Amino acid sequence: MERREFLKKSAALGVGAGLLFLPKSLRGLSRLADAASYPDLVAVRGGTPETMFDRGIKSIGGMDRFVKRGQKVLLKPNMSWDSTPDGAANTSPGLVAAVVKHCLDAGAAKVVVMDHSIEFWKNSLQNSGVHAAATSAGAIYAPAESEGYYQNVAVNGLRLKEAMIHEAVLECDVLISIPVLKHHGGAGVSIAAKNLMGCVWNRRTYHSDGLQSCVADFLMARKPDLSIVDADKVITKNGPRGGSPSDIVEMNSLLISRDIVAIDTAASMMLGHKPGEIEHIRLAAEAGFGRMDLSKLNIERIKI
Amino acid sequence: MPKLAQMGKHAHTLRVFIVASVPAAFIYAYMSGAESNGILTALAGAQFSAALVGHGLPAGVVICVILSSLIFGRVFCSALCPLGIFQELAGLAGRACGVRESGQNPAGSARTRRGASSPDPFEGSKGLVPLRGTGWIPVDLVYVIPLLVGLGIIFDISPLTTFLDPIAIFGRGIALLRAVKYEETPVIWIALPFFAILIAAFFTRGRFFCGFCPAGLTLGLFSSVAPFGISLSDGCVSCGLCEKKCTTRCVDSKNKRVDASRCVLCVSCVAACPGRFARYGMRAGAPSENGEASRRSFMTNAMRMSAWICGLVYLSGAGIAKTIARFAPNARKNTGGDMFLSGEEYGMDYVILPPGAVSAENFGRRCVGCLACVAACPVRVIKPNRTSHPSLVYTDDFCQFNCVECGIVCPTGAIRHLGVDEKHRTRIGISSLDFMKCVVKTKGESCGACAEVCPTRAVRMVPYTESGAAGLTKPEFDEEYCVGCGACFAVCPAVPNAFALRGVSAQTLTPGIRPTDDEGYPALPPADDFPF
């Protein structure tokens, strides 16, 4: 009798526990079900980068759709230039801080920020304002100024066969590319895919082995899980450094998408390019990293 | 004050512990990155010889050090000279290893005894400077050194200053260690004087070079008449212990006298004296007070006079040279500087000098080769060249557009502290582009690395219409806006490099950042909506 009693009680407890967890798993299931109902691309305009991000990420399903509790998140903003936020060469510090907060709220175990800067790293970190904004929002800065932080990994791309990639990029569970939209003298535009060049130590091989192919090939090594394009102040000419106020156009926009090809295509259109005109975006689309035909995508356009 | 008297026993140990922080901080500042530039600026800026050569007599540091020597003795040598203190440490290490100098015995050599009996402190040799005061050489020959350096400054024979300046000797020694740390090609020979001096200090009592140092000898002239200094008071039994410990051999215990011109206030004697009779304070037997001056022979007076003349030549050399440089900058050719500034090593007429060097002329005249700028450069593009002076080499990185660190730390003003706006326009060299070597030409592929990093848009990407490929851009170089920062050269992926840099004889100002181009860009979509 005692044994039967025990079994009964255990069974009851088991069912109880199951019931306790059911709502959560049901919620998960429902989310999976209506993933299709979320837009593929959210485009916001008419606010500060922070408010546009808050609004946009809500529309695309919230940050917890992309970041799960306990995961390691790597944010790759552009903070390559010894230039102040007014110069628009780097991602807005406020946007990076907002993304950090959303990731931590979603339960990320840690949020790491890195960029292999082009100008002297210390000045770039300091003057871009991104380092201070991200770390005060709770992110960790991963140093990137010496070769020791990078590991040589096979990429097996069309042209990029191997690359020295930052260890934080290789370790992370979630990779988020947060570029600033700008013109680029060599690559045509610098958006989410080009931004990931800052994860690599031996950048020079990109230039010698075909810049456009290598930018697309990097996605073979690691495709970002989310891209957020800062198109608040945009360098439309003489990029990627810019330098004179006449190069900068205030577009007050922000794009969010999981599809790196779609977001790059949309952003390049904001600079007046036609889809397929930028070679590395076209190559990435051909390699199957995303969709270039925006007419087939579910795009949510928000005006604040 | 029995307690205070007891303190004397530890005076030397205490002092060594405190002042050892000076060479330690110097080495730290040279070896670590740009974050220690504040320490480097303060320490290098406080160096007497560098301030004298660079800024001349009116410099605050020069006046302070001369006045302090005139009143308190060579406190600068005691507390601030990294080379002097480092030698002392080497000497202590030598003693600890059981090194005994030949002739280091209480009786002393014959020459020492003869010197000791001389009534004039300038004559009282203790063997540190072998030629000094032997009685038959008419001039105190060691004073030839400040004389030569002084004349060297006046007539712009900069190798003399470069090789005899204490801070430069020290800096180049540490720069060698630095090169080893950062795996750079070390220029060994420029550091040899430093290591030779250290070895000499190890096997003698320390402070070996101080007897030859142009700055130290000149300060010694002032300290010889200083009211404060080391003296052996009544009660001294001439046991000779202080004499044995003295790092510069300036103590004559038999006659209870101290040669204040050579004393660097290391206070070894204070610590060594068992009866606390060697002490620092008002000097009882200063030559001017006890009437010895009148008893000096003609020869002694002549020697003393010539020593002063030599010292004054050294001191005024910088002042005169600076004045000449100010009023007639191109009046005379720098006879020594060219030796350092030849670009032959790098296949160009002139090396590329740090921003603010003004001209090869100015730089050659003022740079003593302490290599503080090498230590200060955050991206390590300033490197010592084989002729001991710094120049810019762009193999790994390039001169940062917004950085003026080298001008801040330079203790001699050889590199002027530029404002950032001025730096943006200062041309330190000129690049040139050979498009036939460019990857856009050779491979027909996009690159743009040069235009990306060019801070002044002297290099920009323009449509490469001849290629027929849509969207392909090629670099175009406009010399007028080039500041010679080397960014294009440093990032160029082409082998051989499509860019080549050359130095300029004088740094000039460019018009600034090149105006933007508005052609060749696609028309922007209407601003009020998304184009997709």
GROMACS .gro file of N, CA, C and O in nm, chain B residues 184-248:
model
  260
  488GLU      N    1   6.113   4.469  -3.231
  488GLU     CA    2   6.152   4.554  -3.342
  488GLU      C    3   6.300   4.531  -3.368
  488GLU      O    4   6.372   4.482  -3.281
  489THR      N    5   6.345   4.570  -3.485
  489THR     CA    6   6.487   4.553  -3.515
  489THR      C    7   6.565   4.648  -3.426
  489THR      O    8   6.552   4.770  -3.438
  490PRO      N    9   6.643   4.598  -3.334
  490PRO     CA   10   6.713   4.690  -3.245
  490PRO      C   11   6.835   4.752  -3.313
  490PRO      O   12   6.900   4.688  -3.395
  491VAL      N   13   6.858   4.880  -3.282
  491VAL     CA   14   6.978   4.946  -3.333
  491VAL      C   15   7.077   4.941  -3.217
  491VAL      O   16   7.074   5.025  -3.127
  492ILE      N   17   7.160   4.836  -3.215
  492ILE     CA   18   7.237   4.806  -3.095
  492ILE      C   19   7.341   4.913  -3.064
  492ILE      O   20   7.354   4.955  -2.950
  493TRP      N   21   7.407   4.962  -3.165
  493TRP     CA   22   7.522   5.047  -3.134
  493TRP      C   23   7.486   5.175  -3.063
  493TRP      O   24   7.563   5.227  -2.984
  494ILE      N   25   7.366   5.228  -3.087
  494ILE     CA   26   7.330   5.354  -3.021
  494ILE      C   27   7.314   5.336  -2.870
  494ILE      O   28   7.317   5.432  -2.794
  495ALA      N   29   7.297   5.211  -2.825
  495ALA     CA   30   7.280   5.186  -2.682
  495ALA      C   31   7.411   5.148  -2.615
  495ALA      O   32   7.417   5.136  -2.493
  496LEU      N   33   7.517   5.129  -2.694
  496LEU     CA   34   7.643   5.082  -2.636
  496LEU      C   35   7.700   5.174  -2.527
  496LEU      O   36   7.742   5.123  -2.424
  497PRO      N   37   7.698   5.309  -2.548
  497PRO     CA   38   7.753   5.395  -2.442
  497PRO      C   39   7.685   5.368  -2.307
  497PRO      O   40   7.752   5.362  -2.204
  498PHE      N   41   7.554   5.348  -2.311
  498PHE     CA   42   7.481   5.325  -2.186
  498PHE      C   43   7.532   5.199  -2.115
  498PHE      O   44   7.562   5.201  -1.996
  499PHE      N   45   7.544   5.093  -2.190
  499PHE     CA   46   7.585   4.968  -2.127
  499PHE      C   47   7.733   4.971  -2.087
  499PHE      O   48   7.772   4.914  -1.985
  500ALA      N   49   7.814   5.042  -2.165
  500ALA     CA   50   7.955   5.057  -2.129
  500ALA      C   51   7.966   5.133  -1.996
  500ALA      O   52   8.043   5.094  -1.907
  501ILE      N   53   7.885   5.237  -1.981
  501ILE     CA   54   7.888   5.315  -1.857
  501ILE      C   55   7.841   5.230  -1.739
  501ILE      O   56   7.898   5.234  -1.630
  502LEU      N   57   7.738   5.150  -1.762
  502LEU     CA   58   7.688   5.065  -1.654
  502LEU      C   59   7.793   4.965  -1.609
  502LEU      O   60   7.811   4.941  -1.490
  503ILE      N   61   7.863   4.908  -1.707
  503ILE     CA   62   7.966   4.810  -1.671
  503ILE      C   63   8.078   4.880  -1.594
  503ILE      O   64   8.124   4.830  -1.491
  504ALA      N   65   8.116   4.998  -1.643
  504ALA     CA   66   8.220   5.074  -1.573
  504ALA      C   67   8.175   5.105  -1.430
  504ALA      O   68   8.253   5.094  -1.336
  505ALA      N   69   8.049   5.141  -1.414
  505ALA     CA   70   7.996   5.173  -1.282
  505ALA      C   71   7.997   5.051  -1.192
  505ALA      O   72   8.023   5.059  -1.072
  506PHE      N   73   7.968   4.937  -1.252
  506PHE     CA   74   7.965   4.812  -1.176
  506PHE      C   75   8.103   4.780  -1.119
  506PHE      O   76   8.116   4.737  -1.005
  507PHE      N   77   8.207   4.806  -1.201
  507PHE     CA   78   8.342   4.769  -1.157
  507PHE      C   79   8.414   4.882  -1.085
  507PHE      O   80   8.521   4.862  -1.032
  508THR      N   81   8.358   5.003  -1.088
  508THR     CA   82   8.415   5.109  -1.005
  508THR      C   83   8.316   5.130  -0.891
  508THR      O   84   8.241   5.041  -0.857
  509ARG      N   85   8.309   5.250  -0.837
  509ARG     CA   86   8.218   5.263  -0.723
  509ARG      C   87   8.081   5.315  -0.762
  509ARG      O   88   8.002   5.355  -0.678
  510GLY      N   89   8.051   5.320  -0.889
  510GLY     CA   90   7.927   5.382  -0.933
  510GLY      C   91   7.955   5.524  -0.973
  510GLY      O   92   8.068   5.574  -0.957
  511ARG      N   93   7.861   5.594  -1.029
  511ARG     CA   94   7.875   5.734  -1.067
  511ARG      C   95   8.001   5.758  -1.152
  511ARG      O   96   8.070   5.859  -1.137
  512PHE      N   97   8.031   5.663  -1.238
  512PHE     CA   98   8.150   5.671  -1.320
  512PHE      C   99   8.143   5.788  -1.419
  512PHE      O  100   8.233   5.869  -1.430
  513PHE      N  101   8.029   5.796  -1.488
  513PHE     CA  102   8.015   5.896  -1.594
  513PHE      C  103   8.004   6.038  -1.537
  513PHE      O  104   8.033   6.134  -1.607
  514CYS      N  105   7.961   6.049  -1.411
  514CYS     CA  106   7.937   6.182  -1.354
  514CYS      C  107   8.062   6.269  -1.357
  514CYS      O  108   8.054   6.391  -1.355
  515GLY      N  109   8.179   6.206  -1.360
  515GLY     CA  110   8.303   6.283  -1.370
  515GLY      C  111   8.329   6.337  -1.509
  515GLY      O  112   8.416   6.421  -1.528
  516PHE      N  113   8.252   6.289  -1.607
  516PHE     CA  114   8.269   6.333  -1.746
  516PHE      C  115   8.146   6.408  -1.798
  516PHE      O  116   8.147   6.460  -1.908
  517CYS      N  117   8.041   6.403  -1.720
  517CYS     CA  118   7.913   6.455  -1.768
  517CYS      C  119   7.920   6.606  -1.787
  517CYS      O  120   7.952   6.679  -1.693
  518PRO      N  121   7.892   6.656  -1.909
  518PRO     CA  122   7.901   6.801  -1.930
  518PRO      C  123   7.807   6.879  -1.838
  518PRO      O  124   7.844   6.984  -1.787
  519ALA      N  125   7.688   6.823  -1.817
  519ALA     CA  126   7.592   6.893  -1.732
  519ALA      C  127   7.638   6.888  -1.587
  519ALA      O  128   7.636   6.990  -1.517
  520GLY      N  129   7.683   6.771  -1.544
  520GLY     CA  130   7.727   6.755  -1.406
  520GLY      C  131   7.848   6.841  -1.374
  520GLY      O  132   7.853   6.907  -1.270
  521LEU      N  133   7.946   6.844  -1.464
  521LEU     CA  134   8.065   6.925  -1.442
  521LEU      C  135   8.028   7.073  -1.430
  521LEU      O  136   8.081   7.145  -1.346
  522THR      N  137   7.936   7.115  -1.516
  522THR     CA  138   7.896   7.255  -1.514
  522THR      C  139   7.821   7.288  -1.385
  522THR      O  140   7.845   7.391  -1.322
  523LEU      N  141   7.733   7.197  -1.344
  523LEU     CA  142   7.663   7.220  -1.218
  523LEU      C  143   7.761   7.219  -1.102
  523LEU      O  144   7.742   7.288  -1.002
  524GLY      N  145   7.868   7.139  -1.116
  524GLY     CA  146   7.971   7.132  -1.012
  524GLY      C  147   8.039   7.266  -0.988
  524GLY      O  148   8.078   7.298  -0.876
  525LEU      N  149   8.050   7.345  -1.093
  525LEU     CA  150   8.109   7.479  -1.076
  525LEU      C  151   8.025   7.561  -0.979
  525LEU      O  152   8.077   7.635  -0.897
  526PHE      N  153   7.894   7.547  -0.992
  526PHE     CA  154   7.805   7.621  -0.902
  526PHE      C  155   7.806   7.561  -0.763
  526PHE      O  156   7.807   7.632  -0.664
  527SER      N  157   7.805   7.428  -0.755
  527SER     CA  158   7.798   7.365  -0.623
  527SER      C  159   7.927   7.388  -0.545
  527SER      O  160   7.927   7.380  -0.423
  528SER      N  161   8.037   7.415  -0.616
  528SER     CA  162   8.163   7.436  -0.544
  528SER      C  163   8.160   7.562  -0.457
  528SER      O  164   8.236   7.573  -0.363
  529VAL      N  165   8.071   7.653  -0.490
  529VAL     CA  166   8.060   7.773  -0.406
  529VAL      C  167   7.930   7.774  -0.326
  529VAL      O  168   7.894   7.875  -0.267
  530ALA      N  169   7.860   7.660  -0.325
  530ALA     CA  170   7.732   7.654  -0.255
  530ALA      C  171   7.754   7.657  -0.104
  530ALA      O  172   7.847   7.594  -0.054
  531PRO      N  173   7.672   7.731  -0.029
  531PRO     CA  174   7.688   7.734   0.116
  531PRO      C  175   7.652   7.601   0.182
  531PRO      O  176   7.703   7.569   0.288
  532PHE      N  177   7.565   7.523   0.118
  532PHE     CA  178   7.529   7.395   0.177
  532PHE      C  179   7.605   7.282   0.107
  532PHE      O  180   7.635   7.292  -0.012
  533GLY      N  181   7.632   7.178   0.182
  533GLY     CA  182   7.699   7.064   0.122
  533GLY      C  183   7.743   6.966   0.229
  533GLY      O  184   7.706   6.979   0.347
  534ILE      N  185   7.819   6.868   0.188
  534ILE     CA  186   7.871   6.770   0.282
  534ILE      C  187   8.000   6.825   0.343
  534ILE      O  188   8.084   6.881   0.272
  535SER      N  189   8.013   6.813   0.473
  535SER     CA  190   8.141   6.849   0.534
  535SER      C  191   8.173   6.750   0.646
  535SER      O  192   8.083   6.683   0.698
  536LEU      N  193   8.302   6.741   0.678
  536LEU     CA  194   8.345   6.654   0.787
  536LEU      C  195   8.373   6.745   0.907
  536LEU      O  196   8.462   6.829   0.904
  537SER      N  197   8.292   6.728   1.012
  537SER     CA  198   8.299   6.824   1.123
  537SER      C  199   8.407   6.785   1.224
  537SER      O  200   8.467   6.679   1.215
  538ASP      N  201   8.425   6.872   1.319
  538ASP     CA  202   8.523   6.847   1.425
  538ASP      C  203   8.491   6.716   1.495
  538ASP      O  204   8.375   6.684   1.521
  539GLY      N  205   8.593   6.643   1.526
  539GLY     CA  206   8.571   6.513   1.590
  539GLY      C  207   8.606   6.401   1.496
  539GLY      O  208   8.630   6.288   1.538
  540CYS      N  209   8.611   6.431   1.365
  540CYS     CA  210   8.647   6.332   1.266
  540CYS      C  211   8.790   6.285   1.292
  540CYS      O  212   8.879   6.366   1.316
  541VAL      N  213   8.809   6.154   1.292
  541VAL     CA  214   8.942   6.100   1.320
  541VAL      C  215   9.013   6.054   1.193
  541VAL      O  216   9.109   5.978   1.199
  542SER      N  217   8.959   6.093   1.076
  542SER     CA  218   9.017   6.057   0.947
  542SER      C  219   9.032   5.905   0.931
  542SER      O  220   9.134   5.855   0.886
  543CYS      N  221   8.926   5.835   0.969
  543CYS     CA  222   8.935   5.688   0.961
  543CYS      C  223   8.928   5.639   0.816
  543CYS      O  224   8.968   5.529   0.786
  544GLY      N  225   8.874   5.724   0.728
  544GLY     CA  226   8.876   5.691   0.586
  544GLY      C  227   8.759   5.608   0.537
  544GLY      O  228   8.751   5.573   0.419
  545LEU      N  229   8.666   5.578   0.627
  545LEU     CA  230   8.550   5.496   0.583
  545LEU      C  231   8.463   5.569   0.482
  545LEU      O  232   8.415   5.511   0.386
  546CYS      N  233   8.445   5.698   0.502
  546CYS     CA  234   8.362   5.778   0.412
  546CYS      C  235   8.427   5.782   0.274
  546CYS      O  236   8.361   5.768   0.171
  547GLU      N  237   8.557   5.797   0.275
  547GLU     CA  238   8.632   5.806   0.151
  547GLU      C  239   8.616   5.677   0.070
  547GLU      O  240   8.604   5.678  -0.052
  548LYS      N  241   8.612   5.567   0.144
  548LYS     CA  242   8.601   5.437   0.081
  548LYS      C  243   8.465   5.419   0.014
  548LYS      O  244   8.451   5.354  -0.088
  549LYS      N  245   8.362   5.478   0.074
  549LYS     CA  246   8.225   5.459   0.023
  549LYS      C  247   8.185   5.562  -0.082
  549LYS      O  248   8.088   5.543  -0.155
  550CYS      N  249   8.258   5.673  -0.088
  550CYS     CA  250   8.218   5.784  -0.175
  550CYS      C  251   8.208   5.738  -0.320
  550CYS      O  252   8.302   5.680  -0.375
  551THR      N  253   8.091   5.764  -0.382
  551THR     CA  254   8.071   5.713  -0.519
  551THR      C  255   8.142   5.798  -0.624
  551THR      O  256   8.160   5.754  -0.736
  552THR      N  257   8.178   5.922  -0.589
  552THR     CA  258   8.245   6.005  -0.689
  552THR      C  259   8.388   6.038  -0.648
  552THR      O  260   8.455   6.115  -0.715
   0.00000   0.00000   0.00000
